mmCIF file of C-alpha atoms and ligand atoms in Angstrom:
data_model
loop_
_atom_site.group_PDB
_atom_site.id
_atom_site.type_symbol
_atom_site.label_atom_id
_atom_site.label_comp_id
_atom_site.label_asym_id
_atom_site.label_seq_id
_atom_site.Cartn_x
_atom_site.Cartn_y
_atom_site.Cartn_z
ATOM 1 C CA UNK A 1 -51.554 25.069 -38.176
ATOM 2 C CA UNK A 2 -52.534 24.817 -34.426
ATOM 3 C CA UNK A 3 -49.826 23.895 -31.939
ATOM 4 C CA UNK A 4 -49.765 22.855 -28.345
ATOM 5 C CA UNK A 5 -46.808 22.669 -25.954
ATOM 6 C CA UNK A 6 -47.078 20.511 -22.852
ATOM 7 C CA UNK A 7 -44.301 21.497 -20.452
ATOM 8 C CA UNK A 8 -42.985 20.425 -17.032
ATOM 9 C CA UNK A 9 -44.079 16.850 -16.516
ATOM 10 C CA UNK A 10 -42.174 15.469 -13.542
ATOM 11 C CA UNK A 11 -41.632 12.345 -15.567
ATOM 12 C CA UNK A 12 -42.559 12.145 -19.239
ATOM 13 C CA UNK A 13 -42.809 8.420 -20.097
ATOM 14 C CA UNK A 14 -42.038 8.360 -23.741
ATOM 15 C CA UNK A 15 -41.851 4.567 -24.130
ATOM 16 C CA UNK A 16 -39.482 5.346 -27.005
ATOM 17 C CA UNK A 17 -37.647 2.225 -28.261
ATOM 18 C CA UNK A 18 -37.487 -0.376 -30.972
ATOM 19 C CA UNK A 19 -40.384 -0.320 -33.513
ATOM 20 C CA UNK A 20 -41.769 -3.656 -32.386
ATOM 21 C CA UNK A 21 -43.485 -5.143 -29.309
ATOM 22 C CA UNK A 22 -41.132 -5.081 -26.214
ATOM 23 C CA UNK A 23 -39.908 -8.259 -24.580
ATOM 24 C CA UNK A 24 -37.718 -9.159 -21.582
ATOM 25 C CA UNK A 25 -35.790 -6.255 -20.113
ATOM 26 C CA UNK A 26 -37.104 -3.894 -22.736
ATOM 27 C CA UNK A 27 -40.466 -3.953 -20.860
ATOM 28 C CA UNK A 28 -38.775 -2.106 -18.031
ATOM 29 C CA UNK A 29 -37.476 0.712 -20.216
ATOM 30 C CA UNK A 30 -39.910 3.527 -20.208
ATOM 31 C CA UNK A 31 -37.787 6.269 -21.777
ATOM 32 C CA UNK A 32 -38.315 8.716 -18.952
ATOM 33 C CA UNK A 33 -37.584 12.401 -19.435
ATOM 34 C CA UNK A 34 -37.410 14.359 -16.209
ATOM 35 C CA UNK A 35 -39.097 17.732 -16.354
ATOM 36 C CA UNK A 36 -40.246 16.592 -19.836
ATOM 37 C CA UNK A 37 -42.246 18.370 -22.425
ATOM 38 C CA UNK A 38 -43.519 18.023 -25.952
ATOM 39 C CA UNK A 39 -44.637 20.091 -28.887
ATOM 40 C CA UNK A 40 -47.777 18.953 -30.695
ATOM 41 C CA UNK A 41 -48.828 20.124 -34.175
ATOM 42 C CA UNK A 42 -52.131 19.253 -35.771
ATOM 43 C CA UNK A 43 -52.710 16.322 -33.440
ATOM 44 C CA UNK A 44 -49.301 14.727 -33.902
ATOM 45 C CA UNK A 45 -46.147 14.846 -31.809
ATOM 46 C CA UNK A 46 -43.555 17.164 -33.295
ATOM 47 C CA UNK A 47 -40.909 17.174 -30.638
ATOM 48 C CA UNK A 48 -40.347 15.478 -27.297
ATOM 49 C CA UNK A 49 -37.539 16.385 -24.824
ATOM 50 C CA UNK A 50 -36.610 18.233 -21.710
ATOM 51 C CA UNK A 51 -38.967 21.239 -21.096
ATOM 52 C CA UNK A 52 -36.122 23.843 -21.432
ATOM 53 C CA UNK A 53 -35.293 22.469 -24.876
ATOM 54 C CA UNK A 54 -38.938 22.693 -25.901
ATOM 55 C CA UNK A 55 -39.154 26.283 -24.574
ATOM 56 C CA UNK A 56 -36.024 27.310 -26.470
ATOM 57 C CA UNK A 57 -37.433 26.085 -29.755
ATOM 58 C CA UNK A 58 -40.693 27.875 -28.985
ATOM 59 C CA UNK A 59 -38.770 31.119 -28.362
ATOM 60 C CA UNK A 60 -36.805 30.601 -31.567
ATOM 61 C CA UNK A 61 -40.137 30.459 -33.335
ATOM 62 C CA UNK A 62 -41.018 33.826 -31.853
ATOM 63 C CA UNK A 63 -43.471 32.624 -29.118
ATOM 64 C CA UNK A 64 -43.605 34.117 -25.650
ATOM 65 C CA UNK A 65 -43.045 31.412 -22.921
ATOM 66 C CA UNK A 66 -45.079 30.760 -20.800
ATOM 67 C CA UNK A 67 -47.872 32.777 -22.419
ATOM 68 C CA UNK A 68 -47.764 31.142 -25.818
ATOM 69 C CA UNK A 69 -48.497 33.181 -28.828
ATOM 70 C CA UNK A 70 -50.307 33.185 -32.139
ATOM 71 C CA UNK A 71 -51.530 29.619 -32.848
ATOM 72 C CA UNK A 72 -49.610 28.116 -29.920
ATOM 73 C CA UNK A 73 -51.005 27.173 -26.581
ATOM 74 C CA UNK A 74 -48.653 26.373 -23.769
ATOM 75 C CA UNK A 75 -49.817 24.141 -20.919
ATOM 76 C CA UNK A 76 -47.832 23.691 -17.682
ATOM 77 C CA UNK A 77 -48.326 20.157 -16.418
ATOM 78 C CA UNK A 78 -47.231 21.334 -12.969
ATOM 79 C CA UNK A 79 -44.794 18.449 -12.170
ATOM 80 C CA UNK A 80 -47.258 15.665 -12.919
ATOM 81 C CA UNK A 81 -46.613 12.352 -14.704
ATOM 82 C CA UNK A 82 -47.490 12.173 -18.371
ATOM 83 C CA UNK A 83 -47.483 8.996 -20.520
ATOM 84 C CA UNK A 84 -49.122 7.670 -23.671
ATOM 85 C CA UNK A 85 -52.911 7.172 -23.258
ATOM 86 C CA UNK A 86 -53.656 3.548 -22.286
ATOM 87 C CA UNK A 87 -54.527 1.183 -25.079
ATOM 88 C CA UNK A 88 -57.160 -1.288 -23.899
ATOM 89 C CA UNK A 89 -56.809 -4.258 -26.225
ATOM 90 C CA UNK A 90 -59.636 -6.483 -25.003
ATOM 91 C CA UNK A 91 -63.104 -5.265 -24.070
ATOM 92 C CA UNK A 92 -66.720 -6.250 -24.636
ATOM 93 C CA UNK A 93 -67.744 -2.675 -24.865
ATOM 94 C CA UNK A 94 -71.325 -2.884 -26.242
ATOM 95 C CA UNK A 95 -74.087 -4.659 -24.284
ATOM 96 C CA UNK A 96 -77.532 -4.040 -22.910
ATOM 97 C CA UNK A 97 -78.357 -4.088 -19.153
ATOM 98 C CA UNK A 98 -76.026 -5.202 -16.416
ATOM 99 C CA UNK A 99 -75.435 -8.262 -14.240
ATOM 100 C CA UNK A 100 -76.103 -6.923 -10.819
ATOM 101 C CA UNK A 101 -78.191 -9.952 -9.816
ATOM 102 C CA UNK A 102 -75.408 -12.289 -10.878
ATOM 103 C CA UNK A 103 -72.999 -10.251 -8.818
ATOM 104 C CA UNK A 104 -75.101 -10.502 -5.760
ATOM 105 C CA UNK A 105 -75.704 -14.207 -6.255
ATOM 106 C CA UNK A 106 -71.980 -14.782 -6.520
ATOM 107 C CA UNK A 107 -71.481 -13.122 -3.164
ATOM 108 C CA UNK A 108 -73.843 -15.637 -1.712
ATOM 109 C CA UNK A 109 -71.708 -18.407 -3.105
ATOM 110 C CA UNK A 110 -73.994 -19.520 -5.965
ATOM 111 C CA UNK A 111 -72.341 -21.427 -8.715
ATOM 112 C CA UNK A 112 -72.331 -20.413 -12.395
ATOM 113 C CA UNK A 113 -74.885 -23.173 -13.107
ATOM 114 C CA UNK A 114 -77.174 -21.957 -10.363
ATOM 115 C CA UNK A 115 -76.911 -18.363 -11.613
ATOM 116 C CA UNK A 116 -77.612 -19.476 -15.247
ATOM 117 C CA UNK A 117 -80.632 -21.433 -14.079
ATOM 118 C CA UNK A 118 -81.976 -18.348 -12.275
ATOM 119 C CA UNK A 119 -81.852 -16.513 -15.660
ATOM 120 C CA UNK A 120 -78.489 -14.900 -15.280
ATOM 121 C CA UNK A 121 -75.169 -15.415 -17.036
ATOM 122 C CA UNK A 122 -74.287 -14.461 -20.549
ATOM 123 C CA UNK A 123 -77.790 -15.263 -21.797
ATOM 124 C CA UNK A 124 -79.313 -12.468 -19.797
ATOM 125 C CA UNK A 125 -76.975 -10.002 -21.460
ATOM 126 C CA UNK A 126 -77.719 -11.439 -24.901
ATOM 127 C CA UNK A 127 -81.433 -10.958 -24.339
ATOM 128 C CA UNK A 128 -81.020 -7.350 -23.146
ATOM 129 C CA UNK A 129 -78.725 -6.598 -26.013
ATOM 130 C CA UNK A 130 -81.092 -8.059 -28.621
ATOM 131 C CA UNK A 131 -84.095 -5.983 -27.444
ATOM 132 C CA UNK A 132 -82.031 -2.740 -27.535
ATOM 133 C CA UNK A 133 -82.047 -0.927 -30.839
ATOM 134 C CA UNK A 134 -78.924 0.570 -32.440
ATOM 135 C CA UNK A 135 -79.626 4.088 -31.048
ATOM 136 C CA UNK A 136 -80.265 2.860 -27.507
ATOM 137 C CA UNK A 137 -77.015 0.797 -27.511
ATOM 138 C CA UNK A 138 -75.050 3.787 -29.001
ATOM 139 C CA UNK A 139 -76.327 6.216 -26.346
ATOM 140 C CA UNK A 140 -75.712 3.707 -23.501
ATOM 141 C CA UNK A 141 -72.181 2.835 -24.540
ATOM 142 C CA UNK A 142 -71.239 6.501 -25.277
ATOM 143 C CA UNK A 143 -71.661 7.256 -21.618
ATOM 144 C CA UNK A 144 -69.416 4.403 -20.700
ATOM 145 C CA UNK A 145 -66.724 5.778 -22.926
ATOM 146 C CA UNK A 146 -66.357 8.676 -20.563
ATOM 147 C CA UNK A 147 -65.280 6.154 -17.834
ATOM 148 C CA UNK A 148 -62.488 4.985 -20.063
ATOM 149 C CA UNK A 149 -61.289 8.486 -20.657
ATOM 150 C CA UNK A 150 -61.496 9.299 -17.055
ATOM 151 C CA UNK A 151 -59.092 6.417 -16.415
ATOM 152 C CA UNK A 152 -56.625 7.625 -19.085
ATOM 153 C CA UNK A 153 -57.510 5.203 -21.855
ATOM 154 C CA UNK A 154 -57.412 6.684 -25.386
ATOM 155 C CA UNK A 155 -57.833 3.598 -27.609
ATOM 156 C CA UNK A 156 -60.198 0.709 -27.108
ATOM 157 C CA UNK A 157 -60.644 -2.640 -28.755
ATOM 158 C CA UNK A 158 -64.347 -3.676 -28.773
ATOM 159 C CA UNK A 159 -65.841 -7.099 -29.509
ATOM 160 C CA UNK A 160 -69.275 -8.111 -30.613
ATOM 161 C CA UNK A 161 -70.698 -11.293 -29.131
ATOM 162 C CA UNK A 162 -73.904 -10.493 -27.292
ATOM 163 C CA UNK A 163 -76.173 -10.676 -30.350
ATOM 164 C CA UNK A 164 -75.573 -14.288 -31.697
ATOM 165 C CA UNK A 165 -77.873 -13.706 -34.687
ATOM 166 C CA UNK A 166 -76.641 -12.190 -37.994
ATOM 167 C CA UNK A 167 -78.644 -8.959 -37.507
ATOM 168 C CA UNK A 168 -77.777 -8.552 -33.803
ATOM 169 C CA UNK A 169 -74.051 -9.132 -34.252
ATOM 170 C CA UNK A 170 -74.056 -6.584 -37.187
ATOM 171 C CA UNK A 171 -76.029 -4.188 -35.018
ATOM 172 C CA UNK A 172 -73.353 -4.274 -32.281
ATOM 173 C CA UNK A 173 -70.513 -3.830 -34.774
ATOM 174 C CA UNK A 174 -72.365 -0.846 -36.360
ATOM 175 C CA UNK A 175 -72.576 0.701 -32.882
ATOM 176 C CA UNK A 176 -68.810 0.190 -32.537
ATOM 177 C CA UNK A 177 -68.295 1.941 -35.936
ATOM 178 C CA UNK A 178 -70.413 4.842 -35.000
ATOM 179 C CA UNK A 179 -68.726 5.218 -31.578
ATOM 180 C CA UNK A 180 -65.373 5.352 -33.491
ATOM 181 C CA UNK A 181 -66.652 7.905 -35.996
ATOM 182 C CA UNK A 182 -68.552 10.207 -33.584
ATOM 183 C CA UNK A 183 -66.464 10.182 -30.440
ATOM 184 C CA UNK A 184 -62.930 11.375 -30.040
ATOM 185 C CA UNK A 185 -61.726 7.912 -28.874
ATOM 186 C CA UNK A 186 -60.298 5.292 -31.329
ATOM 187 C CA UNK A 187 -62.273 2.084 -31.185
ATOM 188 C CA UNK A 188 -60.932 -1.038 -32.903
ATOM 189 C CA UNK A 189 -63.565 -3.556 -33.969
ATOM 190 C CA UNK A 190 -63.446 -7.323 -33.398
ATOM 191 C CA UNK A 191 -66.130 -9.784 -34.500
ATOM 192 C CA UNK A 192 -66.824 -12.393 -31.775
ATOM 193 C CA UNK A 193 -69.892 -14.160 -33.114
ATOM 194 C CA UNK A 194 -68.519 -17.316 -31.482
ATOM 195 C CA UNK A 195 -68.840 -15.980 -27.951
ATOM 196 C CA UNK A 196 -71.518 -18.412 -26.757
ATOM 197 C CA UNK A 197 -73.619 -21.139 -28.275
ATOM 198 C CA UNK A 198 -77.081 -20.197 -29.370
ATOM 199 C CA UNK A 199 -79.901 -21.950 -27.473
ATOM 200 C CA UNK A 200 -81.836 -22.156 -30.674
ATOM 201 C CA UNK A 201 -79.396 -24.340 -32.602
ATOM 202 C CA UNK A 202 -76.605 -27.054 -32.174
ATOM 203 C CA UNK A 203 -73.002 -25.813 -31.973
ATOM 204 C CA UNK A 204 -72.078 -27.232 -35.320
ATOM 205 C CA UNK A 205 -75.067 -25.490 -36.961
ATOM 206 C CA UNK A 206 -74.123 -22.267 -35.238
ATOM 207 C CA UNK A 207 -70.511 -22.589 -36.464
ATOM 208 C CA UNK A 208 -71.818 -22.876 -39.919
ATOM 209 C CA UNK A 209 -73.928 -19.824 -39.502
ATOM 210 C CA UNK A 210 -70.857 -17.830 -38.186
ATOM 211 C CA UNK A 211 -68.771 -19.016 -41.150
ATOM 212 C CA UNK A 212 -71.261 -18.860 -44.024
ATOM 213 C CA UNK A 213 -73.487 -15.917 -43.020
ATOM 214 C CA UNK A 214 -71.945 -13.723 -40.327
ATOM 215 C CA UNK A 215 -68.310 -13.516 -41.460
ATOM 216 C CA UNK A 216 -69.048 -12.692 -45.099
ATOM 217 C CA UNK A 217 -71.525 -9.862 -43.988
ATOM 218 C CA UNK A 218 -68.998 -8.500 -41.442
ATOM 219 C CA UNK A 219 -66.247 -8.403 -44.061
ATOM 220 C CA UNK A 220 -68.453 -7.001 -46.830
ATOM 221 C CA UNK A 221 -69.658 -4.141 -44.677
ATOM 222 C CA UNK A 222 -66.098 -3.638 -43.250
ATOM 223 C CA UNK A 223 -67.353 -3.888 -39.762
ATOM 224 C CA UNK A 224 -64.322 -5.584 -38.076
ATOM 225 C CA UNK A 225 -60.514 -5.856 -38.340
ATOM 226 C CA UNK A 226 -60.235 -8.905 -36.123
ATOM 227 C CA UNK A 227 -62.107 -12.171 -35.523
ATOM 228 C CA UNK A 228 -62.126 -13.755 -32.024
ATOM 229 C CA UNK A 229 -63.587 -17.077 -30.689
ATOM 230 C CA UNK A 230 -64.259 -18.332 -27.175
ATOM 231 C CA UNK A 231 -62.392 -21.642 -27.245
ATOM 232 C CA UNK A 232 -63.398 -23.496 -24.161
ATOM 233 C CA UNK A 233 -65.129 -26.696 -22.886
ATOM 234 C CA UNK A 234 -68.840 -26.219 -23.308
ATOM 235 C CA UNK A 235 -68.436 -23.371 -25.849
ATOM 236 C CA UNK A 236 -66.373 -23.850 -29.020
ATOM 237 C CA UNK A 237 -63.892 -26.747 -29.075
ATOM 238 C CA UNK A 238 -60.495 -26.644 -30.737
ATOM 239 C CA UNK A 239 -61.740 -27.893 -34.136
ATOM 240 C CA UNK A 240 -64.745 -25.590 -34.215
ATOM 241 C CA UNK A 241 -62.543 -22.627 -33.156
ATOM 242 C CA UNK A 242 -59.935 -23.505 -35.800
ATOM 243 C CA UNK A 243 -62.624 -23.657 -38.556
ATOM 244 C CA UNK A 244 -64.038 -20.275 -37.643
ATOM 245 C CA UNK A 245 -60.574 -18.604 -37.362
ATOM 246 C CA UNK A 246 -59.329 -20.099 -40.667
ATOM 247 C CA UNK A 247 -62.451 -18.899 -42.403
ATOM 248 C CA UNK A 248 -61.929 -15.379 -41.031
ATOM 249 C CA UNK A 249 -58.217 -15.362 -42.025
ATOM 250 C CA UNK A 250 -59.153 -16.399 -45.592
ATOM 251 C CA UNK A 251 -61.478 -13.277 -45.629
ATOM 252 C CA UNK A 252 -58.596 -11.089 -44.557
ATOM 253 C CA UNK A 253 -59.408 -10.615 -40.868
ATOM 254 C CA UNK A 254 -56.595 -10.755 -38.239
ATOM 255 C CA UNK A 255 -57.097 -13.165 -35.379
ATOM 256 C CA UNK A 256 -57.471 -13.041 -31.573
ATOM 257 C CA UNK A 257 -58.852 -15.698 -29.207
ATOM 258 C CA UNK A 258 -60.297 -16.307 -25.714
ATOM 259 C CA UNK A 259 -58.191 -19.403 -24.755
ATOM 260 C CA UNK A 260 -57.267 -21.484 -21.745
ATOM 261 C CA UNK A 261 -59.421 -19.394 -19.406
ATOM 262 C CA UNK A 262 -61.101 -22.188 -17.376
ATOM 263 C CA UNK A 263 -59.261 -25.296 -18.701
ATOM 264 C CA UNK A 264 -55.922 -25.841 -20.266
ATOM 265 C CA UNK A 265 -57.373 -27.143 -23.546
ATOM 266 C CA UNK A 266 -54.589 -26.385 -25.955
ATOM 267 C CA UNK A 267 -55.954 -23.064 -26.860
ATOM 268 C CA UNK A 268 -52.585 -21.304 -26.782
ATOM 269 C CA UNK A 269 -51.169 -23.870 -29.241
ATOM 270 C CA UNK A 270 -54.178 -23.294 -31.581
ATOM 271 C CA UNK A 271 -53.582 -19.566 -31.600
ATOM 272 C CA UNK A 272 -49.993 -20.216 -32.508
ATOM 273 C CA UNK A 273 -51.020 -22.732 -35.311
ATOM 274 C CA UNK A 274 -53.439 -20.288 -36.899
ATOM 275 C CA UNK A 275 -51.037 -17.379 -36.695
ATOM 276 C CA UNK A 276 -53.145 -15.166 -34.425
ATOM 277 C CA UNK A 277 -52.025 -11.659 -33.372
ATOM 278 C CA UNK A 278 -53.023 -12.483 -29.716
ATOM 279 C CA UNK A 279 -54.056 -15.226 -27.331
ATOM 280 C CA UNK A 280 -56.128 -13.773 -24.521
ATOM 281 C CA UNK A 281 -56.787 -14.906 -20.900
ATOM 282 C CA UNK A 282 -54.317 -17.877 -20.601
ATOM 283 C CA UNK A 283 -55.023 -18.358 -16.897
ATOM 284 C CA UNK A 284 -54.530 -22.154 -17.304
ATOM 285 C CA UNK A 285 -51.818 -22.088 -19.960
ATOM 286 C CA UNK A 286 -48.776 -24.268 -19.168
ATOM 287 C CA UNK A 287 -45.203 -24.199 -20.298
ATOM 288 C CA UNK A 288 -45.968 -25.939 -23.526
ATOM 289 C CA UNK A 289 -48.560 -23.342 -24.396
ATOM 290 C CA UNK A 290 -46.086 -20.562 -23.583
ATOM 291 C CA UNK A 291 -43.459 -21.987 -25.834
ATOM 292 C CA UNK A 292 -45.909 -22.381 -28.668
ATOM 293 C CA UNK A 293 -46.831 -18.636 -28.296
ATOM 294 C CA UNK A 294 -43.141 -17.742 -28.309
ATOM 295 C CA UNK A 295 -42.344 -19.655 -31.460
ATOM 296 C CA UNK A 296 -45.254 -18.169 -33.369
ATOM 297 C CA UNK A 297 -44.691 -14.604 -31.877
ATOM 298 C CA UNK A 298 -48.250 -14.398 -30.590
ATOM 299 C CA UNK A 299 -48.787 -11.685 -28.001
ATOM 300 C CA UNK A 300 -50.444 -12.862 -24.771
ATOM 301 C CA UNK A 301 -53.227 -10.518 -23.535
ATOM 302 C CA UNK A 302 -53.577 -10.843 -19.791
ATOM 303 C CA UNK A 303 -56.845 -9.937 -18.065
ATOM 304 C CA UNK A 304 -56.400 -9.963 -14.303
ATOM 305 C CA UNK A 305 -59.597 -7.927 -13.732
ATOM 306 C CA UNK A 306 -61.731 -10.893 -14.665
ATOM 307 C CA UNK A 307 -59.811 -13.188 -12.303
ATOM 308 C CA UNK A 308 -60.216 -10.679 -9.446
ATOM 309 C CA UNK A 309 -63.925 -9.918 -10.125
ATOM 310 C CA UNK A 310 -64.827 -13.638 -10.276
ATOM 311 C CA UNK A 311 -63.195 -14.035 -6.911
ATOM 312 C CA UNK A 312 -60.651 -16.463 -8.295
ATOM 313 C CA UNK A 313 -56.913 -16.574 -7.526
ATOM 314 C CA UNK A 314 -55.890 -18.315 -10.757
ATOM 315 C CA UNK A 315 -53.932 -15.497 -12.448
ATOM 316 C CA UNK A 316 -51.984 -16.230 -15.645
ATOM 317 C CA UNK A 317 -48.223 -16.920 -15.297
ATOM 318 C CA UNK A 318 -47.010 -13.489 -16.324
ATOM 319 C CA UNK A 319 -43.433 -13.948 -14.974
ATOM 320 C CA UNK A 320 -42.954 -17.131 -16.868
ATOM 321 C CA UNK A 321 -44.251 -15.539 -19.983
ATOM 322 C CA UNK A 322 -41.966 -12.539 -19.623
ATOM 323 C CA UNK A 323 -39.111 -14.871 -18.881
ATOM 324 C CA UNK A 324 -39.807 -16.858 -22.070
ATOM 325 C CA UNK A 325 -39.623 -13.659 -24.099
ATOM 326 C CA UNK A 326 -43.322 -12.996 -24.796
ATOM 327 C CA UNK A 327 -44.499 -9.509 -25.589
ATOM 328 C CA UNK A 328 -47.106 -9.307 -22.841
ATOM 329 C CA UNK A 329 -50.227 -7.155 -23.029
ATOM 330 C CA UNK A 330 -52.532 -6.010 -20.262
ATOM 331 C CA UNK A 331 -56.204 -5.202 -20.832
ATOM 332 C CA UNK A 332 -59.425 -4.794 -18.769
ATOM 333 C CA UNK A 333 -61.751 -7.381 -20.419
ATOM 334 C CA UNK A 334 -64.483 -4.815 -19.633
ATOM 335 C CA UNK A 335 -67.782 -6.693 -19.671
ATOM 336 C CA UNK A 336 -70.834 -6.843 -17.501
ATOM 337 C CA UNK A 337 -70.391 -10.311 -16.216
ATOM 338 C CA UNK A 338 -66.802 -11.155 -15.250
ATOM 339 C CA UNK A 339 -64.929 -7.819 -15.420
ATOM 340 C CA UNK A 340 -67.020 -4.708 -14.874
ATOM 341 C CA UNK A 341 -64.109 -2.274 -14.959
ATOM 342 C CA UNK A 342 -62.895 0.257 -17.495
ATOM 343 C CA UNK A 343 -59.834 1.055 -15.293
ATOM 344 C CA UNK A 344 -56.370 0.401 -16.685
ATOM 345 C CA UNK A 345 -54.869 1.803 -13.408
ATOM 346 C CA UNK A 346 -56.765 -0.957 -11.547
ATOM 347 C CA UNK A 347 -55.346 -3.523 -13.911
ATOM 348 C CA UNK A 348 -51.810 -2.154 -13.336
ATOM 349 C CA UNK A 349 -52.354 -2.657 -9.568
ATOM 350 C CA UNK A 350 -53.581 -6.226 -10.090
ATOM 351 C CA UNK A 351 -50.666 -6.958 -12.502
ATOM 352 C CA UNK A 352 -48.170 -5.869 -9.902
ATOM 353 C CA UNK A 353 -49.726 -7.249 -6.755
ATOM 354 C CA UNK A 354 -51.121 -10.585 -8.108
ATOM 355 C CA UNK A 355 -48.894 -11.403 -11.171
ATOM 356 C CA UNK A 356 -45.618 -9.868 -9.814
ATOM 357 C CA UNK A 357 -45.078 -7.631 -12.818
ATOM 358 C CA UNK A 358 -43.023 -4.498 -12.045
ATOM 359 C CA UNK A 359 -44.854 -1.118 -12.474
ATOM 360 C CA UNK A 360 -42.701 -0.444 -15.482
ATOM 361 C CA UNK A 361 -43.450 -3.708 -17.123
ATOM 362 C CA UNK A 362 -47.176 -3.216 -16.552
ATOM 363 C CA UNK A 363 -47.110 0.227 -18.141
ATOM 364 C CA UNK A 364 -45.296 -1.112 -21.310
ATOM 365 C CA UNK A 365 -47.860 -3.868 -21.525
ATOM 366 C CA UNK A 366 -50.728 -1.381 -21.331
ATOM 367 C CA UNK A 367 -49.343 1.077 -23.895
ATOM 368 C CA UNK A 368 -46.889 0.257 -26.612
ATOM 369 C CA UNK A 369 -47.312 -3.555 -26.506
ATOM 370 C CA UNK A 370 -51.078 -3.182 -26.550
ATOM 371 C CA UNK A 371 -50.817 -0.857 -29.538
ATOM 372 C CA UNK A 372 -48.738 -3.415 -31.469
ATOM 373 C CA UNK A 373 -51.299 -6.152 -30.573
ATOM 374 C CA UNK A 374 -53.942 -3.968 -32.383
ATOM 375 C CA UNK A 375 -51.614 -3.423 -35.368
ATOM 376 C CA UNK A 376 -51.209 0.220 -34.410
ATOM 377 C CA UNK A 377 -47.722 0.247 -32.975
ATOM 378 C CA UNK A 378 -46.578 2.727 -35.654
ATOM 379 C CA UNK A 379 -49.172 5.336 -34.672
ATOM 380 C CA UNK A 380 -49.882 5.085 -30.894
ATOM 381 C CA UNK A 381 -48.541 3.606 -27.698
ATOM 382 C CA UNK A 382 -45.495 5.866 -27.273
ATOM 383 C CA UNK A 383 -44.740 9.615 -27.183
ATOM 384 C CA UNK A 384 -42.371 9.945 -30.152
ATOM 385 C CA UNK A 385 -42.166 12.423 -32.953
ATOM 386 C CA UNK A 386 -44.674 11.469 -35.739
ATOM 387 C CA UNK A 387 -47.093 9.567 -33.499
ATOM 388 C CA UNK A 388 -50.581 10.773 -32.538
ATOM 389 C CA UNK A 389 -50.592 12.995 -29.489
ATOM 390 C CA UNK A 390 -52.683 10.827 -27.300
ATOM 391 C CA UNK A 391 -51.431 11.674 -23.721
ATOM 392 C CA UNK A 392 -52.644 10.891 -20.299
ATOM 393 C CA UNK A 393 -51.583 13.085 -17.334
ATOM 394 C CA UNK A 394 -51.777 11.798 -13.882
ATOM 395 C CA UNK A 395 -51.795 13.748 -10.596
ATOM 396 C CA UNK A 396 -48.716 12.166 -9.175
ATOM 397 C CA UNK A 397 -44.916 12.721 -9.350
ATOM 398 C CA UNK A 398 -43.657 9.168 -9.810
ATOM 399 C CA UNK A 399 -45.054 6.733 -12.387
ATOM 400 C CA UNK A 400 -45.064 3.918 -9.824
ATOM 401 C CA UNK A 401 -47.824 5.705 -7.959
ATOM 402 C CA UNK A 402 -50.261 4.666 -10.776
ATOM 403 C CA UNK A 403 -50.097 1.010 -9.720
ATOM 404 C CA UNK A 404 -49.393 1.764 -6.008
ATOM 405 C CA UNK A 405 -52.440 3.817 -5.052
ATOM 406 C CA UNK A 406 -55.588 1.929 -5.983
ATOM 407 C CA UNK A 407 -59.205 2.675 -5.775
ATOM 408 C CA UNK A 408 -58.767 6.422 -6.330
ATOM 409 C CA UNK A 409 -58.715 8.252 -9.686
ATOM 410 C CA UNK A 410 -55.424 10.015 -10.345
ATOM 411 C CA UNK A 411 -56.162 11.101 -13.786
ATOM 412 C CA UNK A 412 -55.599 14.891 -14.244
ATOM 413 C CA UNK A 413 -56.189 15.340 -17.975
ATOM 414 C CA UNK A 414 -56.337 13.375 -21.207
ATOM 415 C CA UNK A 415 -55.361 14.622 -24.729
ATOM 416 C CA UNK A 416 -56.595 12.877 -27.842
ATOM 417 C CA UNK A 417 -54.811 13.896 -31.041
ATOM 418 C CA UNK A 418 -53.654 16.945 -29.134
ATOM 419 C CA UNK A 419 -57.075 18.034 -27.976
ATOM 420 C CA UNK A 420 -57.890 18.009 -24.228
ATOM 421 C CA UNK A 421 -61.030 15.892 -23.762
HETATM 422 ZN ZN1 LIG B 501 -63.159 -11.311 -23.047
#
C-alpha cells in the first residue's frame, strides 16, 4: 500500500456536504479546513482534517513527521490553497486545426455569415477533423490535455461533433476513449452527431442517419455515456432534437443539450421534457425555461467563456437560476471557434465579474455540481474519505484569489488519484 500525506494547506476546500448537487445557500458552503491536510492511500482519500490531526495519526502509525517513512510520502503544501480538481463538464476536446482566421475576421467586425462564406466557421473545423487520422487527432489532443492539467482540471467531458459522418464521428469518440485509457485524466464521452447539419444531405435525412446508423454504432461499441444535440434555429429544431434525444435514451444513453444559446426557442423546456441530466448554454433562457429546469431537476451548465470570446454581453441569468434553486454548473465549452480556453480559473473570473456569482458559488459549480452532472458525484468533486484523490493546489492563501487574479496561472501542483502529474 502506498500512502501520501498532504499537509498545511492554508485552506483545504473539502466541498463536503450532502450527497447530491448543491443548490441555493449550499453553493456557498465550501467546507474549508484551515491548515488542512489529508491522507491518501492507493489513490483514494483516507482521511481529511486539520494538519495536526493527520500528523498525529501518522505518528501513531509509526511514521516520522515531516520525513515520512516506509511507504508514506509527506508533502508540505506550504500554506497554499487546495481543492478538488476542477471537473469541466462541457468541452469539444477533439478537433483538427484551429480557427485563427475566423478570430481575426471577427476582430474586423465580420459577421458569422461573412466568415462562413470565406470558408471559416464550423465547417472548416469539420474538414480539418475529417482529414486527420485517429493517430494524428490523438497526438494533437494529448498535448492540449496538458493545458487542462495546468489549469487544475482533473476530469473532462468531451463531445464528438466535428465528423458528421458515421466513420468520422466514431473516429473522434475512439480518440476520446484512448485519451481516457492512456492518460491520467478521466475523460467522459458524449456523442454529439447532431452538432451541425451536413452540407451533403437535408436535415431530416441527417437526423435519420444519426438515429439509425450513428447511435446504434456508438452504443454497440460503448463509445459514449451521453448524447447531446445542438437545438437552435438553423441547426436542429425542437422536434428533430427531441427525436434524436428520445432515440438515444431508448438505447440507454443519458442526455445533455446545447439549448437557447442564440434564441429562446424552448430548448430548456425540451430538456426538462426528455429528462436530460443537463441543459447547456441557456444565454437566452427566460423565467419559464428556468421553472421547467427546476421542476425536472435538470442541471444548467453555464459557459461564460463562449459569451466572452464571441464578444457578446449576453450572459445567462445565473443569479435567477440560483435563486430558483437550480444546481448550477460552470464549464469552459473548450472549442476552436467560440471558446478557445481550457481554463476553469478564467471561467470562475467570468462567472464572478459578469454573472455576479460569488467566488464560493463558482467553485461549487466547477467541482461538486459538475461531478454530479456527469453522474460521478459519488467519486469526485469533493475531498472526502472514500473519494478519488484528485486535488489541485494553487499558489495563493485565500480561495477567492482564484477568481480575483485573472490572466495568470496560479496552479502549483495537481494530483490525480494521489499521483502528482
Ligand atoms: Zn458546446
